[in-house]
């Protein structure tokens, strides 16, 4: 199993797994979607597990992310990863975010993460799994949009809803809604 420090919303029923690279444009785009949806509360039903490809040139950034997750919490690492993808300049990122980070235990965690991912035979990034099944990213985002639509639809159809009262009164007046 992936160490819990890389997990956001650990008690959620569904699991979204994403393997990514810090230098991949597609990974940046997909993580950006995940982070924005997470920030809006749209992924509260998803336990989000992240794995970052460990290239030698990314070591300092990955160590910083692992340290934040280990010594603070996974949500902080998630936030830092969003900042990394916004900036993508190692020197400015490490200067701004790396002050005072504790590095104890980080290398063991990263080694553990590598041993988990290696047997998965991931051939390309970003790589996403939903509840253990490889998914097409566009289908996942369509599902999230559909869930938002269904929530809005249920609000509009609720007899207690102020929206339904408004639409009902408009239909009596024959207003063009």
Short mmCIF file of C-alpha atoms in Angstrom, two decimals:
data_model
loop_
_atom_site.label_atom_id
_atom_site.label_comp_id
_atom_site.label_asym_id
_atom_site.label_seq_id
_atom_site.Cartn_x
_atom_site.Cartn_y
_atom_site.Cartn_z
CA UNK A 1 0.00 0.00 0.00
CA UNK A 2 1.04 3.58 -0.59
CA UNK A 3 2.14 5.25 2.65
CA UNK A 4 -0.68 7.23 4.26
CA UNK A 5 1.34 10.41 4.15
CA UNK A 6 0.56 10.65 0.42
CA UNK A 7 -3.18 10.26 0.97
CA UNK A 8 -5.67 13.12 1.10
CA UNK A 9 -9.17 12.38 2.50
CA UNK A 10 -8.03 9.03 4.00
CA UNK A 11 -11.51 8.00 5.19
CA UNK A 12 -13.31 8.52 1.86
CA UNK A 13 -15.13 5.60 0.28
CA UNK A 14 -13.68 5.85 -3.26
CA UNK A 15 -10.02 5.92 -4.19
CA UNK A 16 -8.39 8.06 -6.86
CA UNK A 17 -4.76 7.15 -7.54
CA UNK A 18 -2.50 9.28 -9.71
CA UNK A 19 1.10 8.70 -10.70
CA UNK A 20 2.79 11.76 -12.14
CA UNK A 21 6.04 13.51 -12.96
CA UNK A 22 7.08 16.98 -11.83
CA UNK A 23 8.25 17.85 -15.35
CA UNK A 24 5.30 16.49 -17.36
CA UNK A 25 2.91 19.06 -18.84
CA UNK A 26 0.01 16.57 -18.96
CA UNK A 27 0.61 15.68 -15.30
CA UNK A 28 0.55 19.37 -14.43
CA UNK A 29 -2.77 19.79 -16.21
CA UNK A 30 -4.38 16.73 -14.59
CA UNK A 31 -3.09 17.56 -11.12
CA UNK A 32 -4.39 21.12 -11.58
CA UNK A 33 -7.87 19.73 -12.27
CA UNK A 34 -7.65 17.46 -9.24
CA UNK A 35 -6.40 20.25 -6.98
CA UNK A 36 -9.10 22.72 -8.11
CA UNK A 37 -11.85 20.11 -7.67
CA UNK A 38 -10.40 19.15 -4.27
CA UNK A 39 -10.26 22.82 -3.22
CA UNK A 40 -13.93 23.26 -4.18
CA UNK A 41 -14.89 20.17 -2.14
CA UNK A 42 -15.90 18.15 -5.22
CA UNK A 43 -13.57 15.26 -4.33
CA UNK A 44 -14.55 14.82 -0.69
CA UNK A 45 -15.80 11.31 -1.55
CA UNK A 46 -12.38 10.35 -2.91
CA UNK A 47 -9.31 9.15 -1.05
CA UNK A 48 -6.62 10.74 -3.23
CA UNK A 49 -3.29 8.92 -3.45
CA UNK A 50 -0.38 10.52 -5.26
CA UNK A 51 2.86 9.00 -6.49
CA UNK A 52 5.57 11.16 -8.03
CA UNK A 53 8.13 9.83 -10.48
CA UNK A 54 11.50 10.13 -8.77
CA UNK A 55 13.92 11.59 -11.28
CA UNK A 56 17.32 12.65 -9.91
CA UNK A 57 16.79 16.27 -10.96
CA UNK A 58 13.55 16.40 -8.94
CA UNK A 59 15.04 15.04 -5.70
CA UNK A 60 15.04 18.31 -3.72
CA UNK A 61 11.45 19.14 -4.64
CA UNK A 62 10.22 15.60 -3.92
CA UNK A 63 12.08 15.60 -0.59
CA UNK A 64 10.36 18.87 0.32
CA UNK A 65 6.93 17.47 -0.60
CA UNK A 66 7.58 14.27 1.36
CA UNK A 67 8.79 16.26 4.36
CA UNK A 68 5.64 18.41 4.35
CA UNK A 69 3.47 15.30 4.15
CA UNK A 70 5.40 13.47 6.87
CA UNK A 71 5.92 16.31 9.34
CA UNK A 72 2.80 18.39 8.67
CA UNK A 73 0.01 16.59 6.77
CA UNK A 74 -0.80 15.26 3.29
CA UNK A 75 -2.99 18.26 2.48
CA UNK A 76 0.05 20.52 2.96
CA UNK A 77 2.06 18.43 0.48
CA UNK A 78 -0.91 18.61 -1.91
CA UNK A 79 -0.88 22.41 -1.59
CA UNK A 80 2.89 22.56 -2.14
CA UNK A 81 2.58 20.38 -5.22
CA UNK A 82 0.03 22.83 -6.63
CA UNK A 83 2.47 25.67 -5.96
CA UNK A 84 5.27 23.71 -7.65
CA UNK A 85 3.20 23.23 -10.80
CA UNK A 86 2.34 26.96 -10.79
CA UNK A 87 5.99 28.01 -10.50
CA UNK A 88 8.12 25.10 -11.83
CA UNK A 89 11.33 26.95 -11.02
CA UNK A 90 13.36 24.85 -8.58
CA UNK A 91 15.39 27.71 -7.12
CA UNK A 92 12.47 30.06 -6.39
CA UNK A 93 10.24 27.23 -5.20
CA UNK A 94 12.82 25.78 -2.82
CA UNK A 95 13.78 29.24 -1.55
CA UNK A 96 10.13 30.17 -0.89
CA UNK A 97 8.88 26.86 0.49
CA UNK A 98 11.93 24.99 1.77
CA UNK A 99 12.78 27.03 4.85
CA UNK A 100 12.81 25.04 8.05
CA UNK A 101 11.64 21.72 6.62
CA UNK A 102 12.58 18.63 8.64
CA UNK A 103 14.05 15.87 6.50
CA UNK A 104 14.10 13.00 9.01
CA UNK A 105 12.41 9.86 7.69
CA UNK A 106 11.91 11.20 4.16
CA UNK A 107 14.25 8.82 2.31
CA UNK A 108 12.62 5.74 3.90
CA UNK A 109 9.17 6.90 2.86
CA UNK A 110 10.27 7.53 -0.72
CA UNK A 111 11.94 4.11 -0.94
CA UNK A 112 8.72 2.51 0.31
CA UNK A 113 6.71 4.37 -2.32
CA UNK A 114 9.01 3.17 -5.12
CA UNK A 115 8.60 -0.45 -4.04
CA UNK A 116 4.81 -0.08 -4.21
CA UNK A 117 4.71 1.44 -7.68
CA UNK A 118 7.36 -0.69 -9.44
CA UNK A 119 5.12 -3.83 -9.71
CA UNK A 120 2.34 -1.74 -11.32
CA UNK A 121 4.29 -1.55 -14.61
CA UNK A 122 3.23 2.02 -15.29
CA UNK A 123 4.21 2.84 -18.86
CA UNK A 124 3.13 6.46 -19.18
CA UNK A 125 2.24 9.47 -17.08
CA UNK A 126 -0.10 10.74 -15.86
CA UNK A 127 -1.56 7.39 -14.83
CA UNK A 128 -4.88 7.31 -12.98
CA UNK A 129 -6.81 4.55 -11.24
CA UNK A 130 -10.29 4.83 -9.79
CA UNK A 131 -11.00 2.16 -7.17
CA UNK A 132 -8.16 0.05 -8.58
CA UNK A 133 -9.18 0.29 -12.25
CA UNK A 134 -7.33 2.27 -14.90
CA UNK A 135 -9.52 5.08 -16.11
CA UNK A 136 -9.67 7.46 -18.99
CA UNK A 137 -9.13 10.89 -17.45
CA UNK A 138 -11.82 12.54 -19.60
CA UNK A 139 -14.40 10.01 -18.39
CA UNK A 140 -13.47 10.70 -14.76
CA UNK A 141 -13.93 14.47 -15.19
CA UNK A 142 -17.22 13.91 -17.01
CA UNK A 143 -18.36 11.84 -14.00
CA UNK A 144 -17.45 14.70 -11.63
CA UNK A 145 -19.39 17.18 -13.81
CA UNK A 146 -22.37 14.79 -13.90
CA UNK A 147 -22.33 14.52 -10.09
CA UNK A 148 -22.45 18.34 -9.85
CA UNK A 149 -25.32 18.41 -12.36
CA UNK A 150 -27.23 15.71 -10.46
CA UNK A 151 -26.82 17.66 -7.20
CA UNK A 152 -28.17 20.82 -8.84
CA UNK A 153 -31.00 18.84 -10.46
CA UNK A 154 -32.02 17.33 -7.11
CA UNK A 155 -32.05 20.81 -5.56
CA UNK A 156 -34.24 22.14 -8.35
CA UNK A 157 -36.68 19.24 -8.08
CA UNK A 158 -37.01 19.38 -4.31
CA UNK A 159 -40.45 20.62 -3.27
CA UNK A 160 -38.79 22.42 -0.35
CA UNK A 161 -36.32 24.18 -2.62
CA UNK A 162 -36.52 27.91 -3.11
CA UNK A 163 -35.49 27.26 -6.71
CA UNK A 164 -38.50 25.08 -7.41
CA UNK A 165 -40.80 27.65 -5.83
CA UNK A 166 -39.27 30.32 -8.05
CA UNK A 167 -39.58 28.22 -11.22
CA UNK A 168 -43.14 27.26 -10.30
CA UNK A 169 -44.17 30.88 -9.84
CA UNK A 170 -42.50 31.81 -13.12
CA UNK A 171 -44.39 29.09 -14.99
CA UNK A 172 -47.71 30.43 -13.65
CA UNK A 173 -46.84 33.89 -14.98
CA UNK A 174 -45.56 32.32 -18.19
CA UNK A 175 -42.21 34.06 -17.92
CA UNK A 176 -39.70 32.73 -20.45
CA UNK A 177 -37.47 30.54 -18.26
#
